[in-house]
Amino acid sequence: MDMRIYNQAMVASYSRRTAARNSAYMLPLLQPGMHILDVGCGPGTITLDLATYVPEGSVTGVDASNSVIEAASELCKQRGTTNASFSVGDINKLPFEDNSFDIVHTHQVLGHLPGKQGDPGPVWGLKEMRRVCKPGGFVCAREVEWSTVVLYPRIQGVNESISLLEKLSNHAGKIMAGGRGKEFARRAGFKPEDILASAAPVTYTNTADREWWGENQASRFELGSDLNKAVELGFATEEEAARVPEAWRNWAKADDAFYSALDGQIVCKK
């Protein structure tokens, strides 16, 4: 079962991700012979980048979406990468033995996991990542902190869409709170002294970035089910939902447009 709905806009967004841009915080840990697991790998751009850092090792990418794994496998062939592989896998039950990988990495995945049995979804995800990590190895995660989002100008429909996503996440028992990474890691079994936390900004303000981000968000809302779900749950009227995509396009056209948010990052030693 897919943990996330992938539409063309989302795959395009994830395809812009690179190890240097999105996983720089954990690159100093990498050694040539390491074996890495990339959980929730999406179209595989970060995964394949990581493979270049471990030429004598390997990188395995798993994702719950069959279609996106097919796309990642095709990209792997196109790049000619020989030490990377991709397969379908659920973060809640990873298809690997205990203590299998030197590094277990994920990017913007934990916030999509619903909670259960009294623990937030990120805790369960980190527990499973910890299980397949070797003793002395590292679990690394980067997640957005929704409370830090800054948007300007405040165009009607844009700010409301951020609020809608937060409401939908809360309704599903999901927590988009990268700032709580240390807490989640501790609850997953890591000792406080073995958790290193940091933060990194994501900013879109130049013409190319804001046009891409605005169109990406507009397409995501048009092609996905977020707006339909928001109307169904009473979080928005049909009229409010209908203006969201165009609002993002109008935002992107503004010369003064600015978007920024902080991502929380954790490196946890097992």
PDB file of C-alpha atoms in Angstrom:
ATOM      1  CA  MET A   1       0.000   0.000   0.000  1.00  0.00           C
ATOM      2  CA  ASP A   2       1.335   3.448  -0.934  1.00  0.00           C
ATOM      3  CA  MET A   3       2.129   5.611   2.067  1.00  0.00           C
ATOM      4  CA  ARG A   4       1.963   8.722  -0.108  1.00  0.00           C
ATOM      5  CA  ILE A   5       0.108   9.748  -3.223  1.00  0.00           C
ATOM      6  CA  TYR A   6       2.552  10.550  -5.998  1.00  0.00           C
ATOM      7  CA  ASN A   7       1.351  12.698  -8.856  1.00  0.00           C
ATOM      8  CA  GLN A   8       3.454  14.164 -11.653  1.00  0.00           C
ATOM      9  CA  ALA A   9       3.996  17.439  -9.812  1.00  0.00           C
ATOM     10  CA  MET A  10       5.242  15.707  -6.679  1.00  0.00           C
ATOM     11  CA  VAL A  11       7.621  13.451  -8.623  1.00  0.00           C
ATOM     12  CA  ALA A  12       8.958  16.517 -10.439  1.00  0.00           C
ATOM     13  CA  SER A  13       9.499  18.211  -7.081  1.00  0.00           C
ATOM     14  CA  TYR A  14      11.302  15.243  -5.579  1.00  0.00           C
ATOM     15  CA  SER A  15      13.445  14.865  -8.712  1.00  0.00           C
ATOM     16  CA  ARG A  16      15.111  18.209  -7.959  1.00  0.00           C
ATOM     17  CA  ARG A  17      16.516  16.838  -4.728  1.00  0.00           C
ATOM     18  CA  THR A  18      20.223  16.068  -4.524  1.00  0.00           C
ATOM     19  CA  ALA A  19      22.470  14.728  -1.800  1.00  0.00           C
ATOM     20  CA  ALA A  20      24.534  17.920  -1.819  1.00  0.00           C
ATOM     21  CA  ARG A  21      21.484  20.154  -1.430  1.00  0.00           C
ATOM     22  CA  ASN A  22      19.221  18.064   0.774  1.00  0.00           C
ATOM     23  CA  SER A  23      21.455  15.660   2.693  1.00  0.00           C
ATOM     24  CA  ALA A  24      24.651  17.660   3.205  1.00  0.00           C
ATOM     25  CA  TYR A  25      24.371  17.291   6.983  1.00  0.00           C
ATOM     26  CA  MET A  26      25.128  13.562   6.818  1.00  0.00           C
ATOM     27  CA  LEU A  27      27.660  13.415   3.970  1.00  0.00           C
ATOM     28  CA  PRO A  28      30.697  13.702   6.311  1.00  0.00           C
ATOM     29  CA  LEU A  29      29.696  10.315   7.769  1.00  0.00           C
ATOM     30  CA  LEU A  30      30.088   8.476   4.474  1.00  0.00           C
ATOM     31  CA  GLN A  31      32.994   6.124   3.813  1.00  0.00           C
ATOM     32  CA  PRO A  32      33.743   4.324   0.515  1.00  0.00           C
ATOM     33  CA  GLY A  33      32.731   0.829   1.637  1.00  0.00           C
ATOM     34  CA  MET A  34      29.522   1.644   3.484  1.00  0.00           C
ATOM     35  CA  HIS A  35      26.143   0.063   2.800  1.00  0.00           C
ATOM     36  CA  ILE A  36      23.317   2.621   2.888  1.00  0.00           C
ATOM     37  CA  LEU A  37      19.532   2.291   2.972  1.00  0.00           C
ATOM     38  CA  ASP A  38      17.488   5.226   1.651  1.00  0.00           C
ATOM     39  CA  VAL A  39      13.954   4.936   3.028  1.00  0.00           C
ATOM     40  CA  GLY A  40      11.176   6.618   1.065  1.00  0.00           C
ATOM     41  CA  CYS A  41      13.598   7.228  -1.783  1.00  0.00           C
ATOM     42  CA  GLY A  42      11.074   8.668  -4.243  1.00  0.00           C
ATOM     43  CA  PRO A  43      12.458   8.933  -7.803  1.00  0.00           C
ATOM     44  CA  GLY A  44      15.949   8.120  -6.531  1.00  0.00           C
ATOM     45  CA  THR A  45      17.935  11.288  -7.151  1.00  0.00           C
ATOM     46  CA  ILE A  46      19.350  11.472  -3.617  1.00  0.00           C
ATOM     47  CA  THR A  47      19.861   7.707  -3.560  1.00  0.00           C
ATOM     48  CA  LEU A  48      21.947   7.720  -6.722  1.00  0.00           C
ATOM     49  CA  ASP A  49      23.957  10.697  -5.524  1.00  0.00           C
ATOM     50  CA  LEU A  50      24.755   8.835  -2.306  1.00  0.00           C
ATOM     51  CA  ALA A  51      26.028   5.912  -4.376  1.00  0.00           C
ATOM     52  CA  THR A  52      28.851   8.094  -5.717  1.00  0.00           C
ATOM     53  CA  TYR A  53      30.124   8.575  -2.153  1.00  0.00           C
ATOM     54  CA  VAL A  54      30.369   4.817  -1.475  1.00  0.00           C
ATOM     55  CA  PRO A  55      32.006   3.390  -4.638  1.00  0.00           C
ATOM     56  CA  GLU A  56      33.109   0.235  -2.808  1.00  0.00           C
ATOM     57  CA  GLY A  57      29.788  -0.132  -1.003  1.00  0.00           C
ATOM     58  CA  SER A  58      26.143  -0.005  -2.016  1.00  0.00           C
ATOM     59  CA  VAL A  59      22.954   1.996  -1.683  1.00  0.00           C
ATOM     60  CA  THR A  60      19.480   0.486  -1.547  1.00  0.00           C
ATOM     61  CA  GLY A  61      16.423   2.650  -2.112  1.00  0.00           C
ATOM     62  CA  VAL A  62      12.964   1.602  -0.952  1.00  0.00           C
ATOM     63  CA  ASP A  63       9.619   3.310  -1.391  1.00  0.00           C
ATOM     64  CA  ALA A  64       5.994   2.290  -0.931  1.00  0.00           C
ATOM     65  CA  SER A  65       5.047   3.376  -4.455  1.00  0.00           C
ATOM     66  CA  ASN A  66       5.510   0.868  -7.274  1.00  0.00           C
ATOM     67  CA  SER A  67       5.428   3.540  -9.967  1.00  0.00           C
ATOM     68  CA  VAL A  68       8.075   5.721  -8.361  1.00  0.00           C
ATOM     69  CA  ILE A  69      10.364   2.714  -7.833  1.00  0.00           C
ATOM     70  CA  GLU A  70      10.052   2.002 -11.546  1.00  0.00           C
ATOM     71  CA  ALA A  71      11.067   5.607 -12.258  1.00  0.00           C
ATOM     72  CA  ALA A  72      14.030   5.337  -9.873  1.00  0.00           C
ATOM     73  CA  SER A  73      15.197   2.083 -11.452  1.00  0.00           C
ATOM     74  CA  GLU A  74      15.033   3.679 -14.896  1.00  0.00           C
ATOM     75  CA  LEU A  75      17.055   6.667 -13.707  1.00  0.00           C
ATOM     76  CA  CYS A  76      19.620   4.258 -12.270  1.00  0.00           C
ATOM     77  CA  LYS A  77      20.015   2.661 -15.701  1.00  0.00           C
ATOM     78  CA  GLN A  78      20.279   6.050 -17.390  1.00  0.00           C
ATOM     79  CA  ARG A  79      23.054   7.129 -15.044  1.00  0.00           C
ATOM     80  CA  GLY A  80      24.864   3.828 -15.342  1.00  0.00           C
ATOM     81  CA  THR A  81      25.045   3.422 -11.564  1.00  0.00           C
ATOM     82  CA  THR A  82      26.115  -0.116 -10.663  1.00  0.00           C
ATOM     83  CA  ASN A  83      26.140   0.013  -6.856  1.00  0.00           C
ATOM     84  CA  ALA A  84      22.524   1.085  -6.318  1.00  0.00           C
ATOM     85  CA  SER A  85      19.259  -0.851  -6.397  1.00  0.00           C
ATOM     86  CA  PHE A  86      15.592  -0.091  -5.773  1.00  0.00           C
ATOM     87  CA  SER A  87      12.665  -2.092  -4.443  1.00  0.00           C
ATOM     88  CA  VAL A  88       9.193  -1.584  -3.035  1.00  0.00           C
ATOM     89  CA  GLY A  89       9.199  -1.444   0.753  1.00  0.00           C
ATOM     90  CA  ASP A  90       7.145  -0.090   3.639  1.00  0.00           C
ATOM     91  CA  ILE A  91       8.939   1.951   6.304  1.00  0.00           C
ATOM     92  CA  ASN A  92       6.671   0.370   8.912  1.00  0.00           C
ATOM     93  CA  LYS A  93       8.025  -3.079   8.026  1.00  0.00           C
ATOM     94  CA  LEU A  94      11.295  -2.831   6.141  1.00  0.00           C
ATOM     95  CA  PRO A  95      12.154  -6.061   4.245  1.00  0.00           C
ATOM     96  CA  PHE A  96      15.627  -6.405   5.751  1.00  0.00           C
ATOM     97  CA  GLU A  97      17.266  -8.272   8.602  1.00  0.00           C
ATOM     98  CA  ASP A  98      18.303  -6.551  11.816  1.00  0.00           C
ATOM     99  CA  ASN A  99      21.664  -4.745  11.736  1.00  0.00           C
ATOM    100  CA  SER A 100      21.948  -4.705   7.926  1.00  0.00           C
ATOM    101  CA  PHE A 101      23.132  -1.180   7.041  1.00  0.00           C
ATOM    102  CA  ASP A 102      25.855   1.239   8.088  1.00  0.00           C
ATOM    103  CA  ILE A 103      23.606   4.244   7.451  1.00  0.00           C
ATOM    104  CA  VAL A 104      19.819   4.419   7.198  1.00  0.00           C
ATOM    105  CA  HIS A 105      18.648   7.683   5.656  1.00  0.00           C
ATOM    106  CA  THR A 106      15.280   9.305   5.006  1.00  0.00           C
ATOM    107  CA  HIS A 107      14.211  12.681   3.684  1.00  0.00           C
ATOM    108  CA  GLN A 108      10.780  14.259   4.267  1.00  0.00           C
ATOM    109  CA  VAL A 109       9.104  10.906   4.968  1.00  0.00           C
ATOM    110  CA  LEU A 110       8.525  10.636   8.723  1.00  0.00           C
ATOM    111  CA  GLY A 111       5.943  13.425   8.745  1.00  0.00           C
ATOM    112  CA  HIS A 112       3.719  11.367   6.435  1.00  0.00           C
ATOM    113  CA  LEU A 113       3.408   8.474   8.891  1.00  0.00           C
ATOM    114  CA  PRO A 114       0.247   8.195  11.025  1.00  0.00           C
ATOM    115  CA  GLY A 115       0.652   7.564  14.733  1.00  0.00           C
ATOM    116  CA  LYS A 116      -0.371   4.385  16.506  1.00  0.00           C
ATOM    117  CA  GLN A 117      -0.407   2.889  19.989  1.00  0.00           C
ATOM    118  CA  GLY A 118       0.236   6.246  21.633  1.00  0.00           C
ATOM    119  CA  ASP A 119       3.357   7.160  19.650  1.00  0.00           C
ATOM    120  CA  PRO A 120       3.573   9.641  16.749  1.00  0.00           C
ATOM    121  CA  GLY A 121       4.279   8.211  13.298  1.00  0.00           C
ATOM    122  CA  PRO A 122       7.879   9.488  13.204  1.00  0.00           C
ATOM    123  CA  VAL A 123       8.704   7.425  16.299  1.00  0.00           C
ATOM    124  CA  TRP A 124       7.552   4.228  14.615  1.00  0.00           C
ATOM    125  CA  GLY A 125       9.474   5.066  11.470  1.00  0.00           C
ATOM    126  CA  LEU A 126      12.664   5.734  13.415  1.00  0.00           C
ATOM    127  CA  LYS A 127      12.238   2.516  15.412  1.00  0.00           C
ATOM    128  CA  GLU A 128      12.176   0.477  12.225  1.00  0.00           C
ATOM    129  CA  MET A 129      15.108   2.395  10.748  1.00  0.00           C
ATOM    130  CA  ARG A 130      17.049   1.776  13.963  1.00  0.00           C
ATOM    131  CA  ARG A 131      16.295  -1.941  13.766  1.00  0.00           C
ATOM    132  CA  VAL A 132      17.972  -2.380  10.379  1.00  0.00           C
ATOM    133  CA  CYS A 133      20.932  -0.139  11.271  1.00  0.00           C
ATOM    134  CA  LYS A 134      24.157  -1.825  12.392  1.00  0.00           C
ATOM    135  CA  PRO A 135      25.506  -1.179  15.898  1.00  0.00           C
ATOM    136  CA  GLY A 136      27.778   1.834  15.588  1.00  0.00           C
ATOM    137  CA  GLY A 137      25.917   2.928  12.461  1.00  0.00           C
ATOM    138  CA  PHE A 138      23.785   6.018  11.949  1.00  0.00           C
ATOM    139  CA  VAL A 139      20.128   6.825  11.335  1.00  0.00           C
ATOM    140  CA  CYS A 140      19.716  10.176   9.563  1.00  0.00           C
ATOM    141  CA  ALA A 141      16.515  12.113   8.913  1.00  0.00           C
ATOM    142  CA  ARG A 142      15.527  15.549   7.651  1.00  0.00           C
ATOM    143  CA  GLU A 143      11.954  16.815   8.079  1.00  0.00           C
ATOM    144  CA  VAL A 144      10.204  20.138   7.563  1.00  0.00           C
ATOM    145  CA  GLU A 145       9.005  22.136  10.572  1.00  0.00           C
ATOM    146  CA  TRP A 146       5.675  23.566   9.388  1.00  0.00           C
ATOM    147  CA  SER A 147       5.562  26.220  12.093  1.00  0.00           C
ATOM    148  CA  THR A 148       8.544  27.979  10.474  1.00  0.00           C
ATOM    149  CA  VAL A 149       6.995  28.577   7.038  1.00  0.00           C
ATOM    150  CA  VAL A 150       7.294  32.209   5.904  1.00  0.00           C
ATOM    151  CA  LEU A 151       5.312  33.328   2.849  1.00  0.00           C
ATOM    152  CA  TYR A 152       5.132  36.727   1.185  1.00  0.00           C
ATOM    153  CA  PRO A 153       3.084  38.290  -0.303  1.00  0.00           C
ATOM    154  CA  ARG A 154       0.061  37.015   1.572  1.00  0.00           C
ATOM    155  CA  ILE A 155      -2.114  36.179  -1.412  1.00  0.00           C
ATOM    156  CA  GLN A 156      -5.518  34.784  -0.527  1.00  0.00           C
ATOM    157  CA  GLY A 157      -5.450  31.055  -1.114  1.00  0.00           C
ATOM    158  CA  VAL A 158      -1.711  30.556  -0.652  1.00  0.00           C
ATOM    159  CA  ASN A 159      -1.459  30.905   3.111  1.00  0.00           C
ATOM    160  CA  GLU A 160      -4.763  29.080   3.461  1.00  0.00           C
ATOM    161  CA  SER A 161      -3.341  26.130   1.534  1.00  0.00           C
ATOM    162  CA  ILE A 162      -0.495  25.758   4.041  1.00  0.00           C
ATOM    163  CA  SER A 163      -3.050  25.766   6.848  1.00  0.00           C
ATOM    164  CA  LEU A 164      -5.129  23.163   5.010  1.00  0.00           C
ATOM    165  CA  LEU A 165      -2.160  20.816   4.652  1.00  0.00           C
ATOM    166  CA  GLU A 166      -1.443  21.144   8.351  1.00  0.00           C
ATOM    167  CA  LYS A 167      -5.080  20.421   9.235  1.00  0.00           C
ATOM    168  CA  LEU A 168      -5.141  17.399   6.937  1.00  0.00           C
ATOM    169  CA  SER A 169      -1.933  16.065   8.490  1.00  0.00           C
ATOM    170  CA  ASN A 170      -3.272  16.528  12.008  1.00  0.00           C
ATOM    171  CA  HIS A 171      -6.550  14.852  11.066  1.00  0.00           C
ATOM    172  CA  ALA A 172      -4.632  11.821   9.788  1.00  0.00           C
ATOM    173  CA  GLY A 173      -2.500  11.691  12.932  1.00  0.00           C
ATOM    174  CA  LYS A 174       0.618  12.817  11.080  1.00  0.00           C
ATOM    175  CA  ILE A 175       3.137  15.266  12.527  1.00  0.00           C
ATOM    176  CA  MET A 176       5.067  17.671  10.285  1.00  0.00           C
ATOM    177  CA  ALA A 177       7.390  18.740  13.075  1.00  0.00           C
ATOM    178  CA  GLY A 178      11.063  18.509  12.185  1.00  0.00           C
ATOM    179  CA  GLY A 179      11.892  20.471  15.316  1.00  0.00           C
ATOM    180  CA  ARG A 180      10.856  17.482  17.433  1.00  0.00           C
ATOM    181  CA  GLY A 181      13.409  15.168  15.854  1.00  0.00           C
ATOM    182  CA  LYS A 182      15.430  14.700  19.041  1.00  0.00           C
ATOM    183  CA  GLU A 183      12.300  13.767  20.975  1.00  0.00           C
ATOM    184  CA  PHE A 184      11.172  11.295  18.329  1.00  0.00           C
ATOM    185  CA  ALA A 185      14.629   9.697  18.161  1.00  0.00           C
ATOM    186  CA  ARG A 186      14.811   9.341  21.939  1.00  0.00           C
ATOM    187  CA  ARG A 187      11.383   7.706  22.006  1.00  0.00           C
ATOM    188  CA  ALA A 188      12.563   5.376  19.242  1.00  0.00           C
ATOM    189  CA  GLY A 189      15.341   4.058  21.482  1.00  0.00           C
ATOM    190  CA  PHE A 190      18.347   6.304  20.894  1.00  0.00           C
ATOM    191  CA  LYS A 191      20.253   7.727  23.849  1.00  0.00           C
ATOM    192  CA  PRO A 192      20.101  11.553  24.082  1.00  0.00           C
ATOM    193  CA  GLU A 193      23.898  11.779  23.938  1.00  0.00           C
ATOM    194  CA  ASP A 194      23.871   9.852  20.642  1.00  0.00           C
ATOM    195  CA  ILE A 195      21.520  12.289  18.873  1.00  0.00           C
ATOM    196  CA  LEU A 196      22.902  15.287  17.000  1.00  0.00           C
ATOM    197  CA  ALA A 197      20.273  17.804  15.867  1.00  0.00           C
ATOM    198  CA  SER A 198      20.604  20.730  13.474  1.00  0.00           C
ATOM    199  CA  ALA A 199      18.507  22.765  11.058  1.00  0.00           C
ATOM    200  CA  ALA A 200      18.744  23.972   7.467  1.00  0.00           C
ATOM    201  CA  PRO A 201      16.650  26.548   5.606  1.00  0.00           C
ATOM    202  CA  VAL A 202      14.794  25.974   2.367  1.00  0.00           C
ATOM    203  CA  THR A 203      14.249  29.227   0.467  1.00  0.00           C
ATOM    204  CA  TYR A 204      12.626  30.090  -2.854  1.00  0.00           C
ATOM    205  CA  THR A 205      12.875  33.719  -3.913  1.00  0.00           C
ATOM    206  CA  ASN A 206      14.709  34.099  -7.237  1.00  0.00           C
ATOM    207  CA  THR A 207      12.630  34.027 -10.402  1.00  0.00           C
ATOM    208  CA  ALA A 208      13.418  30.464 -11.464  1.00  0.00           C
ATOM    209  CA  ASP A 209      12.882  28.975  -8.005  1.00  0.00           C
ATOM    210  CA  ARG A 210       9.648  30.775  -7.234  1.00  0.00           C
ATOM    211  CA  GLU A 211       8.175  30.010 -10.674  1.00  0.00           C
ATOM    212  CA  TRP A 212       9.047  26.352 -10.238  1.00  0.00           C
ATOM    213  CA  TRP A 213       7.742  26.204  -6.657  1.00  0.00           C
ATOM    214  CA  GLY A 214       4.540  28.093  -7.469  1.00  0.00           C
ATOM    215  CA  GLU A 215       3.720  25.871 -10.435  1.00  0.00           C
ATOM    216  CA  ASN A 216       4.675  22.783  -8.470  1.00  0.00           C
ATOM    217  CA  GLN A 217       2.279  23.648  -5.667  1.00  0.00           C
ATOM    218  CA  ALA A 218      -0.487  24.620  -8.088  1.00  0.00           C
ATOM    219  CA  SER A 219      -0.144  21.327  -9.963  1.00  0.00           C
ATOM    220  CA  ARG A 220       0.068  19.343  -6.745  1.00  0.00           C
ATOM    221  CA  PHE A 221      -3.262  20.717  -5.574  1.00  0.00           C
ATOM    222  CA  GLU A 222      -4.870  20.296  -9.000  1.00  0.00           C
ATOM    223  CA  LEU A 223      -3.742  16.707  -9.512  1.00  0.00           C
ATOM    224  CA  GLY A 224      -3.786  15.434  -5.947  1.00  0.00           C
ATOM    225  CA  SER A 225      -6.595  14.722  -3.522  1.00  0.00           C
ATOM    226  CA  ASP A 226      -5.695  17.264  -0.822  1.00  0.00           C
ATOM    227  CA  LEU A 227      -8.312  19.839  -1.810  1.00  0.00           C
ATOM    228  CA  ASN A 228     -11.079  17.270  -2.261  1.00  0.00           C
ATOM    229  CA  LYS A 229     -10.295  15.854   1.166  1.00  0.00           C
ATOM    230  CA  ALA A 230     -10.254  19.327   2.721  1.00  0.00           C
ATOM    231  CA  VAL A 231     -13.724  20.072   1.334  1.00  0.00           C
ATOM    232  CA  GLU A 232     -15.011  16.659   2.385  1.00  0.00           C
ATOM    233  CA  LEU A 233     -13.839  17.224   5.971  1.00  0.00           C
ATOM    234  CA  GLY A 234     -15.180  20.774   6.111  1.00  0.00           C
ATOM    235  CA  PHE A 235     -11.757  22.421   6.318  1.00  0.00           C
ATOM    236  CA  ALA A 236     -12.540  24.508   3.221  1.00  0.00           C
ATOM    237  CA  THR A 237     -15.480  25.386   1.003  1.00  0.00           C
ATOM    238  CA  GLU A 238     -15.475  24.406  -2.653  1.00  0.00           C
ATOM    239  CA  GLU A 239     -14.917  28.066  -3.552  1.00  0.00           C
ATOM    240  CA  GLU A 240     -11.925  28.349  -1.220  1.00  0.00           C
ATOM    241  CA  ALA A 241     -10.423  25.142  -2.578  1.00  0.00           C
ATOM    242  CA  ALA A 242     -10.932  26.186  -6.193  1.00  0.00           C
ATOM    243  CA  ARG A 243      -8.821  29.321  -5.870  1.00  0.00           C
ATOM    244  CA  VAL A 244      -5.750  27.636  -4.356  1.00  0.00           C
ATOM    245  CA  PRO A 245      -3.946  26.554  -7.574  1.00  0.00           C
ATOM    246  CA  GLU A 246      -4.269  29.941  -9.282  1.00  0.00           C
ATOM    247  CA  ALA A 247      -3.276  31.683  -6.054  1.00  0.00           C
ATOM    248  CA  TRP A 248       0.060  29.844  -6.114  1.00  0.00           C
ATOM    249  CA  ARG A 249       0.616  30.851  -9.742  1.00  0.00           C
ATOM    250  CA  ASN A 250      -0.115  34.477  -8.878  1.00  0.00           C
ATOM    251  CA  TRP A 251       2.289  34.267  -5.950  1.00  0.00           C
ATOM    252  CA  ALA A 252       5.052  33.049  -8.273  1.00  0.00           C
ATOM    253  CA  LYS A 253       4.548  36.061 -10.553  1.00  0.00           C
ATOM    254  CA  ALA A 254       5.139  38.571  -7.747  1.00  0.00           C
ATOM    255  CA  ASP A 255       8.588  40.172  -7.955  1.00  0.00           C
ATOM    256  CA  ASP A 256       8.759  40.278  -4.152  1.00  0.00           C
ATOM    257  CA  ALA A 257       7.679  36.658  -3.638  1.00  0.00           C
ATOM    258  CA  PHE A 258       9.488  34.875  -0.807  1.00  0.00           C
ATOM    259  CA  TYR A 259       9.085  31.380   0.640  1.00  0.00           C
ATOM    260  CA  SER A 260      11.204  29.890   3.387  1.00  0.00           C
ATOM    261  CA  ALA A 261      10.989  27.140   5.987  1.00  0.00           C
ATOM    262  CA  LEU A 262      13.363  25.347   8.335  1.00  0.00           C
ATOM    263  CA  ASP A 263      14.031  21.628   8.112  1.00  0.00           C
ATOM    264  CA  GLY A 264      15.038  19.791  11.257  1.00  0.00           C
ATOM    265  CA  GLN A 265      17.912  17.310  10.841  1.00  0.00           C
ATOM    266  CA  ILE A 266      18.985  14.471  13.107  1.00  0.00           C
ATOM    267  CA  VAL A 267      21.953  12.104  13.068  1.00  0.00           C
ATOM    268  CA  CYS A 268      21.473   9.245  15.535  1.00  0.00           C
ATOM    269  CA  LYS A 269      24.210   6.765  16.410  1.00  0.00           C
ATOM    270  CA  LYS A 270      23.071   3.252  17.274  1.00  0.00           C
TER     271      LYS A 270
END
